[in-house]
Amino acid sequence: MFETHFGFSAPPFQLNPDPTFYFGSKGHSNALAYLQYGVHQAEGFIVVTGDIGAGKTTLVRTLLEGLDSTQVKAAQIASTQLDATGLLQAMLTAFGVPHQPGAQSKASLISTLEAFFMTLAIKNKRALLVVDEAQNLSMDAIEELRMLSNFQLRKQALLQSFLVGQPELRGMLESQRLEQLRQRVIASCHLGPLDLDETRRYIEHRLNRVGWKGNPSFEDAAFPRIHQATGGIPRRINLLCNRLLLSAFLENLNRIDEDHIVRIARELRDEVGETTVAMAPVRPAEPRAQRVAEPRTVVPVPMPGPAEQPERSLALHRIARLDVQGERTVMCLVDSPASYFKAALLASALEQGESACRVVVVGCRTAQQLGPVENYAEAVDLPSLEVHLGVQSGGAARRTADSVLRFETLLDEFDPDAVVPLGLSDDLVSCVMLAIRRGIPSLRVDAGSLPPESFPGPRINADVLDRLSSVLYAPTRVASLALAQSGVPAHRIQVVGSVLLDGVAAAQTAGTLANALMAHHGLGSDFILVTSRVGEGRLAAASLSKLVLMLSRVRGERSMLWLVCGETQSALRAQGLGTVLSRSGIALASLPVFSAKLPILERASHLVTDAQDDLVEVAFALGKKVLLVDEEGQAPMVTDPAMAWLPLNATDLGPAQPPRDARNPDGGAAPAVARHLRGWLADPAGQASLRPEGAPAARLLSERA
């Protein structure tokens, strides 16, 4: 009716959920990023709650549209007044599995579903179930869903479930009966109302989607009045604005003012009652730097029951070297030798000068997993204070839950002004999400440099951190351009160089052991470095002979150095492969210290290793060709010229990687980060201008595990 009159291509404020109108408010953008992280886990439950009309269904449908249908088979159940048997029948119908409603026993329904899920898994697909209005499910039905989550094939979960519902769903999940299900919740979020600023941008966003040219116009005072009348609930805004446009059309108005809104809002209240359009007190939007994150906005961690609570104080391993004082506290999160090395460099830069900051380095795992860090001291000053969470047992969800619970005690103790994530593990990302939920900003180092597609987990986590961080320190202008193209405002991006390259330069200066080793083996600047190793879930010892033969074939005329751990060296000796290596001209050396490996990698042309190796990240930063050993011979095709899979039957190294000048701007990246970070912490106005606003619709990655 009024669409043609105002020149709209479609109704801008329809009540039906439509992903094409998705608006990325701060809450919705964060929730979407968290849910993508949860989907990437490919198992367990994701819980989405929110008041009626908050945009839960639109959010979920937006996420589902970004899924790769060749990998995920999604189904949705909307009618949830169901018992356990009714739920099973509804699932078969939603997934399109042939069955006779009401004619099958519960056991038969379960076996039919399991067979369907197995068929999907054989096709390299998995099932995703979305249960809308999940607060209406019976306890038996929810427990049945938990039982279905036990279906596995080769340790891969066959079913993942979304539970979408109103706030009372959370109360249901907190019951003692559902303790086991709580332990399987991978991500959880609650959608609250829009604030005043977001309400205006939401209205203009929907109007612009249908070709709005300013007719009708809205006076500035109209938006606070709409927010007051709707409480910032998207569906209420749609209802009121739809009626405003209809009224403007019928009354031949081309401007909507405050009096018009008050009159139409009163008419709606008379028609549909106070519960639909509630007059809330007008409250101006708070400055972003002063706004405290609402406690129920996002909870991106599993919800453990009482039996799962760890002994927090006993698990923490503290190492205090110096007592550094500062007005501000910065917490650096690490999960690998490379990230620890970056944290040490950054801490050294932040703890110097008149405006020194206190730096706490938090290891998301155990200190032992970082190796003998005291040996790093030849290249960099070690952090003054580091605390290791010590999580190492249990499944992935349990480890993440324990990490977050222990990290929460550190947030209470140190009350940091900012967190700086320096790794990409799931545990680390979950800890950062908790900090953001508590209003602590995240500052991202090496932003915009996504890992290759062959590393889907770290790639998605990198994207999540880029989207949620207040300041993004990009290593190159190319990385900053990638961030800008993904929707990050330019004023939040600082091009400072790569902190990892700072570490390589520091290691070169102090690398006497590495230099002596290379001189001993006569290595120049064009040799192949191998760091493949057996044990710890990496290369199987049975594959060593094939690997040795392959390395001897692909080496050609180039020198090759294999840095081995003790376990790998013992396995080579036990299989009598030392003679083969010697005849093939492949040198062996034992060099476990991470910092000593950096000068060797810097002079190598290729790195042959596996995806879990600590040097992979450094190799990408240096522009080296990375060749990952394909033990099974089933690796996917790779389009990134910086890396390739190397099967055990390979005869050459493939196309060469063009050399790249990997240098930092003068002065180094870590000092540049420290200067900007200290200035940012000292400037509340600057903090407000650099907080993520989440206004543009999030463009989600489609990579899946």
XYZ file of C-alpha atoms in Angstrom:
705
model
C 0.000 0.000 0.000
C 2.373 2.742 1.219
C 5.430 1.090 -0.378
C 4.628 2.385 -3.873
C 3.725 5.824 -2.525
C 7.132 6.257 -0.865
C 9.073 4.486 -3.612
C 10.049 1.454 -1.523
C 10.964 -1.820 -3.190
C 9.474 -3.851 -0.320
C 7.913 -3.375 3.126
C 10.773 -2.141 5.357
C 9.268 -3.168 8.690
C 7.685 -6.549 8.122
C 7.306 -8.638 11.254
C 8.440 -11.956 9.760
C 12.150 -12.713 10.398
C 14.186 -11.974 7.269
C 17.989 -12.355 7.195
C 18.245 -9.801 4.379
C 17.260 -7.141 6.941
C 19.723 -8.353 9.579
C 21.084 -5.400 11.559
C 24.429 -5.815 13.294
C 23.907 -4.075 16.604
C 26.681 -4.499 19.132
C 24.823 -7.337 20.825
C 23.759 -9.048 17.601
C 27.190 -8.760 15.956
C 28.942 -10.184 18.981
C 26.386 -12.972 19.296
C 26.771 -13.827 15.611
C 30.547 -14.055 15.966
C 30.225 -16.215 19.063
C 27.717 -18.513 17.405
C 29.957 -18.949 14.388
C 32.699 -19.946 16.802
C 30.293 -22.456 18.367
C 29.273 -23.925 15.016
C 32.928 -24.364 14.116
C 33.280 -26.741 17.071
C 30.965 -29.138 15.153
C 29.545 -30.681 18.309
C 27.494 -29.973 21.405
C 24.750 -27.404 21.967
C 24.422 -23.701 21.265
C 21.888 -21.745 23.335
C 20.299 -18.485 22.136
C 17.918 -16.668 24.465
C 16.207 -13.294 24.344
C 12.960 -11.519 25.038
C 10.070 -11.813 22.609
C 10.903 -9.860 19.458
C 14.599 -9.387 20.268
C 15.700 -10.885 16.918
C 16.643 -14.433 17.909
C 15.191 -16.110 14.829
C 16.657 -13.528 12.449
C 20.047 -14.007 14.081
C 19.924 -17.786 13.725
C 18.681 -17.657 10.137
C 21.455 -15.225 9.252
C 23.966 -17.678 10.667
C 22.405 -20.651 8.867
C 22.488 -18.840 5.519
C 26.258 -18.578 5.892
C 26.692 -22.328 6.304
C 28.093 -24.462 3.519
C 25.223 -26.750 2.523
C 27.701 -29.258 1.114
C 29.028 -29.782 4.643
C 26.034 -29.161 6.907
C 22.462 -30.441 6.647
C 20.333 -28.050 8.711
C 16.746 -28.545 9.878
C 14.450 -26.404 12.038
C 11.628 -27.312 14.419
C 9.224 -24.486 15.250
C 6.423 -26.317 17.060
C 7.846 -27.411 20.412
C 4.903 -28.549 22.546
C 6.466 -31.978 22.269
C 7.431 -34.878 24.454
C 10.486 -37.035 23.736
C 8.762 -39.252 21.163
C 7.095 -36.278 19.480
C 10.465 -34.548 19.210
C 12.009 -37.569 17.469
C 9.145 -37.656 14.959
C 9.440 -33.902 14.374
C 13.191 -34.282 13.729
C 12.612 -36.965 11.107
C 10.075 -34.738 9.397
C 12.335 -31.667 9.555
C 15.296 -33.544 8.067
C 13.053 -35.065 5.369
C 13.605 -38.659 6.474
C 10.753 -40.952 5.277
C 8.780 -42.438 8.182
C 5.231 -43.187 9.264
C 4.130 -40.691 11.941
C 2.743 -42.410 15.000
C 3.430 -45.903 13.693
C 6.979 -46.347 14.997
C 8.271 -47.076 18.465
C 10.718 -44.728 20.161
C 13.559 -47.218 19.635
C 12.735 -47.423 15.925
C 12.671 -43.629 15.608
C 16.108 -43.356 17.241
C 17.616 -46.032 15.010
C 16.170 -44.329 11.914
C 17.727 -41.022 12.950
C 21.082 -42.640 13.686
C 21.112 -44.324 10.280
C 20.326 -40.961 8.630
C 23.142 -39.212 10.534
C 25.568 -41.992 9.612
C 24.627 -41.607 5.947
C 25.402 -37.891 6.153
C 28.753 -38.587 7.829
C 29.753 -40.997 5.074
C 29.120 -38.100 2.664
C 31.350 -35.867 4.825
C 28.332 -33.908 6.081
C 26.902 -33.393 9.534
C 23.446 -32.594 10.875
C 22.461 -29.344 12.580
C 19.107 -29.066 14.351
C 17.541 -25.713 15.293
C 14.797 -25.931 17.920
C 12.819 -22.671 18.109
C 10.771 -21.778 21.208
C 12.822 -24.411 23.023
C 11.522 -23.265 26.419
C 8.321 -25.199 25.560
C 10.134 -28.534 25.299
C 9.563 -31.035 28.068
C 12.491 -32.054 30.239
C 12.295 -35.528 28.705
C 12.570 -34.051 25.211
C 15.643 -31.975 26.139
C 17.246 -35.023 27.724
C 16.503 -36.980 24.529
C 18.402 -34.356 22.543
C 21.372 -34.838 24.855
C 21.290 -38.564 24.266
C 21.231 -38.005 20.495
C 24.364 -35.868 20.808
C 26.200 -39.070 21.775
C 25.999 -40.361 18.183
C 29.549 -40.414 16.810
C 31.535 -41.757 13.882
C 35.316 -41.914 14.253
C 35.111 -39.566 17.269
C 33.173 -37.002 15.188
C 29.805 -35.916 16.575
C 26.979 -36.552 14.094
C 24.489 -33.999 15.453
C 24.800 -30.456 16.746
C 21.771 -28.633 18.184
C 20.702 -24.992 18.599
C 18.243 -24.305 21.424
C 16.533 -20.964 20.754
C 14.061 -19.606 23.255
C 12.875 -17.036 25.738
C 14.768 -16.242 28.984
C 13.022 -19.014 30.920
C 14.999 -21.514 28.806
C 18.070 -20.605 30.859
C 16.211 -21.422 34.041
C 15.336 -24.828 32.635
C 18.941 -25.558 31.694
C 20.122 -24.681 35.194
C 18.091 -27.511 36.721
C 20.013 -30.365 38.346
C 18.429 -32.834 35.936
C 20.098 -31.195 32.927
C 23.593 -30.996 34.405
C 25.044 -33.302 31.741
C 23.568 -31.172 28.952
C 25.024 -27.991 30.470
C 28.458 -29.534 30.167
C 27.952 -29.816 26.407
C 26.962 -26.197 25.754
C 29.683 -24.836 23.447
C 28.369 -21.258 23.173
C 25.520 -19.314 24.706
C 24.223 -15.797 24.139
C 21.360 -13.585 25.283
C 19.983 -10.815 23.081
C 18.965 -7.645 24.888
C 17.238 -4.506 23.534
C 18.835 -1.901 21.286
C 20.062 1.316 22.859
C 18.980 4.733 21.633
C 21.759 5.133 19.076
C 21.238 1.605 17.737
C 17.484 2.180 17.482
C 18.022 5.077 15.084
C 20.546 3.148 13.011
C 18.253 0.109 12.957
C 15.369 2.159 11.533
C 17.562 3.843 8.925
C 19.157 0.486 8.029
C 15.806 -1.124 7.238
C 14.612 1.911 5.286
C 17.814 2.030 3.246
C 17.440 -1.668 2.398
C 14.257 -0.868 0.460
C 15.529 2.248 -1.328
C 14.493 5.022 1.045
C 15.306 8.473 -0.392
C 14.366 10.534 2.652
C 10.584 10.418 2.116
C 9.121 10.432 4.667
C 11.781 12.122 6.762
C 12.179 11.693 10.510
C 12.906 14.647 12.770
C 15.767 14.107 15.215
C 13.423 14.002 18.215
C 11.489 11.144 16.604
C 14.089 8.483 17.304
C 14.281 8.959 21.117
C 10.472 8.857 21.174
C 10.412 5.600 19.167
C 12.992 4.100 21.504
C 10.917 5.232 24.476
C 7.754 3.710 23.041
C 9.300 0.363 22.095
C 11.928 -0.222 24.746
C 14.448 -0.890 21.947
C 12.882 -4.280 21.075
C 13.261 -4.820 17.285
C 9.825 -6.379 16.733
C 8.126 -3.552 18.627
C 10.088 -1.039 16.557
C 8.901 -2.784 13.384
C 5.292 -2.743 14.562
C 5.355 0.957 15.468
C 7.291 2.097 12.387
C 5.066 0.098 10.056
C 2.036 1.871 11.525
C 3.797 5.247 11.319
C 4.429 4.788 7.599
C 0.867 3.674 6.991
C -0.446 6.682 8.886
C 1.871 9.048 6.998
C 0.572 7.617 3.712
C -3.087 7.925 4.703
C -2.621 11.472 6.016
C -0.372 12.492 3.097
C 2.538 13.399 5.382
C 6.170 13.528 4.278
C 7.660 14.090 7.742
C 7.285 12.072 10.925
C 7.607 14.108 14.110
C 7.412 13.482 17.834
C 3.705 14.325 18.172
C 2.839 11.902 15.378
C 4.739 9.100 17.142
C 3.066 9.756 20.509
C -0.383 9.605 18.888
C 0.260 6.413 16.909
C 1.921 4.723 19.897
C -1.141 5.517 22.010
C -3.411 4.053 19.342
C -1.377 0.850 19.272
C -1.503 0.528 23.049
C -5.256 0.883 22.962
C -5.476 -1.819 20.263
C -3.015 -4.462 21.396
C -2.320 -3.684 25.021
C 0.632 -2.535 27.125
C 2.644 -5.722 26.627
C 3.251 -5.009 22.948
C 4.218 -1.330 23.017
C 5.451 -0.179 26.406
C 6.333 3.433 27.155
C 9.772 3.279 28.726
C 11.524 6.315 30.170
C 13.734 8.111 27.678
C 17.407 7.428 28.517
C 20.175 8.918 26.363
C 22.736 6.532 24.943
C 25.794 6.272 27.200
C 29.236 7.021 25.783
C 30.694 3.734 24.628
C 33.784 4.068 26.799
C 31.632 4.301 29.947
C 29.043 1.689 29.043
C 29.415 -1.554 30.987
C 28.636 -4.740 29.118
C 25.329 -6.211 30.273
C 25.929 -9.366 32.275
C 23.549 -11.434 30.178
C 24.569 -10.251 26.725
C 26.969 -13.065 25.809
C 28.239 -16.133 27.650
C 30.529 -17.856 25.124
C 31.493 -20.762 27.334
C 30.016 -24.100 28.361
C 27.794 -24.034 31.427
C 29.380 -26.501 33.867
C 27.502 -27.999 36.746
C 28.685 -28.065 40.346
C 30.549 -31.336 39.877
C 32.639 -29.786 37.129
C 33.963 -26.826 39.126
C 37.787 -27.009 39.206
C 39.964 -26.208 42.177
C 40.904 -22.825 40.798
C 43.570 -21.688 43.231
C 45.401 -25.011 43.136
C 45.531 -25.120 39.328
C 47.303 -21.788 38.775
C 51.068 -21.813 38.289
C 52.607 -18.392 39.001
C 56.077 -17.205 38.013
C 57.075 -13.795 39.420
C 60.460 -12.442 38.308
C 60.196 -8.702 39.015
C 57.734 -6.448 40.829
C 56.685 -3.977 38.125
C 54.227 -1.266 39.128
C 52.091 0.805 36.795
C 48.857 2.749 36.729
C 47.479 0.417 34.047
C 47.424 -3.370 33.842
C 47.577 -5.201 30.518
C 46.922 -8.943 30.342
C 48.528 -10.863 27.452
C 47.032 -14.286 26.658
C 49.306 -16.954 25.158
C 48.913 -20.594 24.107
C 52.111 -21.533 22.245
C 55.855 -20.799 22.192
C 55.343 -18.281 19.364
C 52.632 -16.386 21.262
C 54.706 -16.483 24.480
C 57.666 -15.036 22.593
C 55.453 -12.199 21.310
C 54.145 -11.573 24.827
C 57.688 -11.319 26.201
C 58.604 -8.734 23.551
C 55.445 -6.727 24.174
C 55.837 -6.892 27.952
C 59.405 -5.635 27.694
C 58.237 -2.626 25.672
C 55.223 -1.858 27.896
C 57.109 -2.049 31.194
C 59.634 0.619 30.210
C 59.376 4.409 30.419
C 57.508 6.855 32.616
C 54.055 5.582 31.669
C 54.970 1.949 32.228
C 52.161 -0.610 32.391
C 52.025 -3.688 34.539
C 51.907 -6.733 32.260
C 50.509 -10.110 33.291
C 51.175 -12.928 30.802
C 48.506 -15.629 31.093
C 49.238 -19.066 29.650
C 45.987 -20.774 28.698
C 47.584 -24.192 29.123
C 50.513 -25.468 31.193
C 53.980 -23.939 31.508
C 55.493 -27.211 30.267
C 53.718 -26.878 26.913
C 55.684 -23.689 26.218
C 58.961 -25.533 26.571
C 61.931 -24.397 28.685
C 61.096 -20.689 28.496
C 64.103 -19.717 30.609
C 66.199 -20.524 27.535
C 64.410 -17.703 25.680
C 66.242 -15.214 27.902
C 69.197 -15.050 25.509
C 66.907 -13.383 22.958
C 64.364 -11.431 25.026
C 63.663 -10.305 28.575
C 61.206 -12.732 30.141
C 57.868 -11.408 31.470
C 57.935 -10.018 34.998
C 54.799 -11.937 35.945
C 53.184 -14.912 34.257
C 50.338 -17.151 35.390
C 49.542 -20.487 33.749
C 46.001 -21.868 33.982
C 47.283 -25.440 34.016
C 44.388 -27.032 32.120
C 45.415 -30.273 30.438
C 42.803 -32.998 31.077
C 39.294 -33.731 29.824
C 37.602 -33.219 26.469
C 37.735 -29.998 24.459
C 34.561 -28.563 25.985
C 35.685 -29.436 29.516
C 39.128 -27.899 29.003
C 37.595 -24.712 27.640
C 35.166 -24.494 30.563
C 37.964 -25.029 33.091
C 40.183 -22.460 31.367
C 37.473 -19.812 31.452
C 36.586 -20.484 35.080
C 40.228 -20.184 36.143
C 40.759 -17.127 33.964
C 37.796 -15.468 35.649
C 39.636 -15.567 38.968
C 42.552 -13.698 37.354
C 40.207 -11.007 36.025
C 38.890 -10.548 39.565
C 42.415 -10.426 41.003
C 44.176 -8.116 38.523
C 41.232 -6.112 37.105
C 43.078 -5.473 33.800
C 42.471 -2.390 31.688
C 42.849 -4.414 28.475
C 43.518 -7.931 27.247
C 45.845 -8.693 24.342
C 45.242 -12.118 22.714
C 48.412 -13.434 21.087
C 47.271 -16.941 20.103
C 44.348 -18.536 18.288
C 43.333 -21.579 20.326
C 39.718 -22.184 21.320
C 40.607 -21.853 25.017
C 42.249 -18.482 24.477
C 39.375 -17.119 22.364
C 36.846 -18.164 25.007
C 38.844 -16.339 27.681
C 38.919 -13.182 25.546
C 35.153 -13.424 25.069
C 34.688 -13.562 28.838
C 36.834 -10.447 29.275
C 34.837 -8.557 26.633
C 31.607 -9.632 28.297
C 32.886 -7.997 31.484
C 33.581 -4.738 29.653
C 37.355 -5.220 29.291
C 38.526 -4.238 25.777
C 40.568 -6.555 23.582
C 43.516 -5.239 21.550
C 44.548 -7.502 18.687
C 48.162 -7.887 17.578
C 48.949 -9.188 14.050
C 45.373 -8.460 13.009
C 44.143 -9.032 9.471
C 46.533 -11.881 8.709
C 44.255 -14.894 8.577
C 45.851 -18.350 8.534
C 45.434 -20.268 5.253
C 42.212 -22.159 4.530
C 43.885 -25.423 5.521
C 43.759 -24.161 9.124
C 39.981 -23.606 9.484
C 39.930 -23.494 13.295
C 42.624 -20.837 13.789
C 41.294 -18.955 10.734
C 37.815 -18.609 12.237
C 39.227 -17.712 15.658
C 41.415 -15.023 14.070
C 38.365 -13.558 12.342
C 36.376 -13.595 15.601
C 39.171 -11.754 17.445
C 39.511 -9.205 14.624
C 35.798 -8.422 14.823
C 35.621 -8.121 18.608
C 38.792 -6.128 19.324
C 38.766 -2.389 19.948
C 42.168 -1.714 18.347
C 43.729 -3.834 15.615
C 47.501 -3.690 15.125
C 48.095 -4.857 11.559
C 51.514 -6.198 10.501
C 51.305 -4.828 6.931
C 49.255 -2.436 4.837
C 47.893 -5.439 2.953
C 46.528 -6.801 6.240
C 45.019 -3.417 7.099
C 43.306 -3.333 3.698
C 41.859 -6.789 4.323
C 40.469 -5.563 7.646
C 38.940 -2.489 6.028
C 37.327 -4.606 3.324
C 35.773 -6.826 6.011
C 34.018 -3.809 7.525
C 36.470 -2.695 10.247
C 36.544 1.137 10.459
C 39.897 2.573 9.422
C 40.306 4.542 12.674
C 40.511 1.286 14.635
C 43.455 -0.029 12.572
C 47.126 0.741 13.243
C 49.856 -0.536 10.880
C 52.836 -1.274 13.131
C 54.609 -4.304 11.660
C 54.855 -7.871 12.936
C 55.834 -8.554 16.535
C 56.977 -12.001 15.403
C 59.515 -10.386 13.082
C 60.787 -8.425 16.089
C 61.332 -11.791 17.744
C 63.201 -13.182 14.743
C 65.497 -10.140 14.709
C 66.160 -10.484 18.451
C 66.862 -14.206 18.096
C 69.305 -13.562 15.247
C 71.318 -11.174 17.400
C 71.524 -13.655 20.271
C 71.519 -16.887 18.266
C 75.078 -18.067 18.885
C 74.012 -21.726 19.155
C 71.988 -21.561 15.935
C 74.804 -19.831 14.057
C 77.315 -22.421 15.215
C 75.012 -25.272 14.178
C 74.479 -23.843 10.680
C 78.184 -23.255 10.263
C 78.912 -26.831 11.357
C 76.624 -28.217 8.654
C 77.755 -25.698 6.028
C 74.266 -24.223 5.606
C 73.828 -21.051 3.610
C 70.586 -19.223 2.899
C 68.788 -21.692 0.619
C 68.229 -24.925 2.459
C 65.205 -27.003 3.494
C 64.329 -27.046 7.185
C 62.421 -30.089 8.494
C 60.760 -30.133 11.922
C 58.380 -33.106 11.566
C 58.266 -35.192 14.711
C 56.585 -38.279 16.121
C 54.453 -38.433 19.251
C 51.912 -36.054 20.800
C 49.329 -36.819 18.129
C 51.625 -35.817 15.249
C 53.518 -38.135 12.891
C 53.108 -41.881 13.445
C 56.385 -43.724 14.035
C 55.352 -46.253 11.375
C 55.452 -43.466 8.761
C 59.049 -42.462 9.481
C 60.621 -44.709 6.825
C 58.296 -43.327 4.128
C 59.013 -39.786 5.277
C 62.784 -40.330 5.114
C 62.548 -41.751 1.581
C 60.332 -38.889 0.479
C 62.718 -36.290 1.912
C 65.643 -37.879 0.091
C 63.682 -37.642 -3.210
C 62.497 -34.049 -2.898
C 65.783 -32.637 -1.578
C 67.456 -32.565 -4.964
C 70.694 -30.590 -4.781
C 69.605 -28.495 -1.815
C 70.910 -28.933 1.708
C 68.402 -30.243 4.235
C 68.451 -29.936 8.033
C 66.084 -31.930 10.232
C 65.642 -30.595 13.771
C 64.504 -33.550 15.863
C 63.287 -34.110 19.405
C 64.544 -36.996 21.501
C 61.546 -39.214 20.745
C 61.934 -38.763 17.003
C 65.671 -39.395 17.156
C 65.110 -42.614 19.130
C 62.496 -43.799 16.619
C 64.860 -43.134 13.695
C 67.620 -45.038 15.418
C 65.337 -47.958 16.311
C 64.284 -48.323 12.671
C 67.848 -48.126 11.369
C 67.135 -44.983 9.366
C 70.243 -43.082 10.435
C 72.311 -44.631 7.626
C 69.667 -43.731 5.027
C 69.661 -40.125 6.219
C 73.444 -39.926 6.128
C 73.612 -41.329 2.580
C 70.851 -38.956 1.481
C 72.744 -35.920 2.743
C 70.111 -35.010 5.334
C 71.676 -33.534 8.456
C 70.137 -34.218 11.881
C 70.353 -31.862 14.857
C 68.679 -31.752 18.261
C 67.579 -28.212 19.038
C 64.402 -28.029 21.140
C 64.549 -24.379 22.199
C 62.024 -22.330 20.229
C 63.998 -19.075 20.188
C 67.076 -20.846 18.764
C 65.049 -22.198 15.849
C 64.113 -18.736 14.580
C 67.468 -17.727 13.025
C 67.616 -21.105 11.284
C 64.110 -20.720 9.865
C 64.888 -17.173 8.723
C 67.701 -18.449 6.481
C 65.799 -21.495 5.160
C 63.796 -21.436 1.917
C 61.225 -24.126 2.856
C 59.757 -25.500 6.074
C 58.623 -29.139 5.997
C 56.542 -29.949 9.083
C 53.016 -30.666 10.301
C 50.099 -28.364 11.049
C 50.741 -28.398 14.816
C 54.338 -27.223 14.656
C 55.241 -24.051 16.551
C 57.198 -22.631 13.612
C 54.312 -22.558 11.123
C 53.078 -19.123 12.229
C 56.599 -17.707 12.085
C 57.184 -19.190 8.637
C 54.097 -17.453 7.279
C 55.209 -14.149 8.812
C 58.631 -14.563 7.172
C 57.114 -15.431 3.803
C 58.615 -18.946 3.719
C 57.084 -21.822 1.753
C 55.379 -24.162 4.241
C 54.987 -27.814 3.252
C 52.775 -29.863 5.568
C 53.390 -33.601 5.532
C 50.268 -35.416 4.313
C 50.546 -38.732 6.118
C 47.201 -40.123 4.918
C 47.418 -38.891 1.329
C 43.956 -37.322 1.610
C 44.737 -33.638 2.094
C 42.485 -31.105 0.319
C 43.577 -28.908 -2.561
C 45.284 -25.681 -1.485
C 45.188 -22.422 -3.438
C 47.438 -20.410 -1.127
C 50.908 -20.155 -2.764
C 52.548 -19.874 0.673
C 51.776 -23.479 1.602
C 51.111 -26.930 0.184
C 50.526 -30.474 1.353
C 53.424 -32.843 0.790
C 52.307 -36.494 0.475
C 54.693 -39.282 1.430
C 54.953 -40.323 -2.232
C 55.973 -36.834 -3.402
C 58.870 -36.505 -5.834
C 59.406 -32.735 -5.703
C 58.603 -29.684 -3.569
C 56.207 -28.127 -6.062
C 56.243 -24.496 -7.265
C 58.616 -22.196 -5.421
C 57.279 -19.408 -3.232
C 58.395 -15.992 -4.562
C 60.698 -14.382 -1.986
C 59.093 -11.645 0.065
C 60.776 -8.811 1.918
C 59.693 -9.521 5.507
C 60.867 -6.481 7.421
C 59.292 -4.248 10.034
C 59.168 -0.443 9.990
C 62.096 1.206 11.712
C 61.880 0.969 15.487
C 60.142 -2.394 15.644
C 56.551 -3.480 16.025
C 56.467 -4.181 19.782
C 57.578 -0.629 20.754
C 55.055 0.818 18.285
C 52.268 -1.262 19.825
C 53.381 -0.229 23.320
C 53.403 3.496 22.478
C 49.930 3.424 20.960
C 48.495 1.143 23.649
C 49.735 3.334 26.501
C 48.336 6.420 24.828
C 45.022 4.706 24.192
C 44.676 3.587 27.818
C 45.399 7.125 29.011
C 42.740 8.669 26.745
C 39.131 7.788 27.708
C 37.803 9.755 24.744
C 40.055 7.815 22.402
C 38.858 4.570 23.919
C 35.264 5.561 23.268
C 35.979 6.313 19.621
C 37.751 3.014 19.064
C 35.274 0.597 20.646
C 33.736 -1.812 18.111
C 30.307 -0.575 17.076
C 29.162 -3.610 15.128
C 26.909 -1.478 12.910
C 27.630 -3.025 9.525
C 26.122 -6.430 8.914
C 28.778 -8.983 9.754
C 30.186 -10.794 6.765
C 30.870 -14.224 8.187
C 33.442 -16.695 6.989
C 32.159 -19.868 5.402
C 35.118 -22.049 6.385
C 34.158 -25.110 8.350
C 36.133 -27.784 10.078
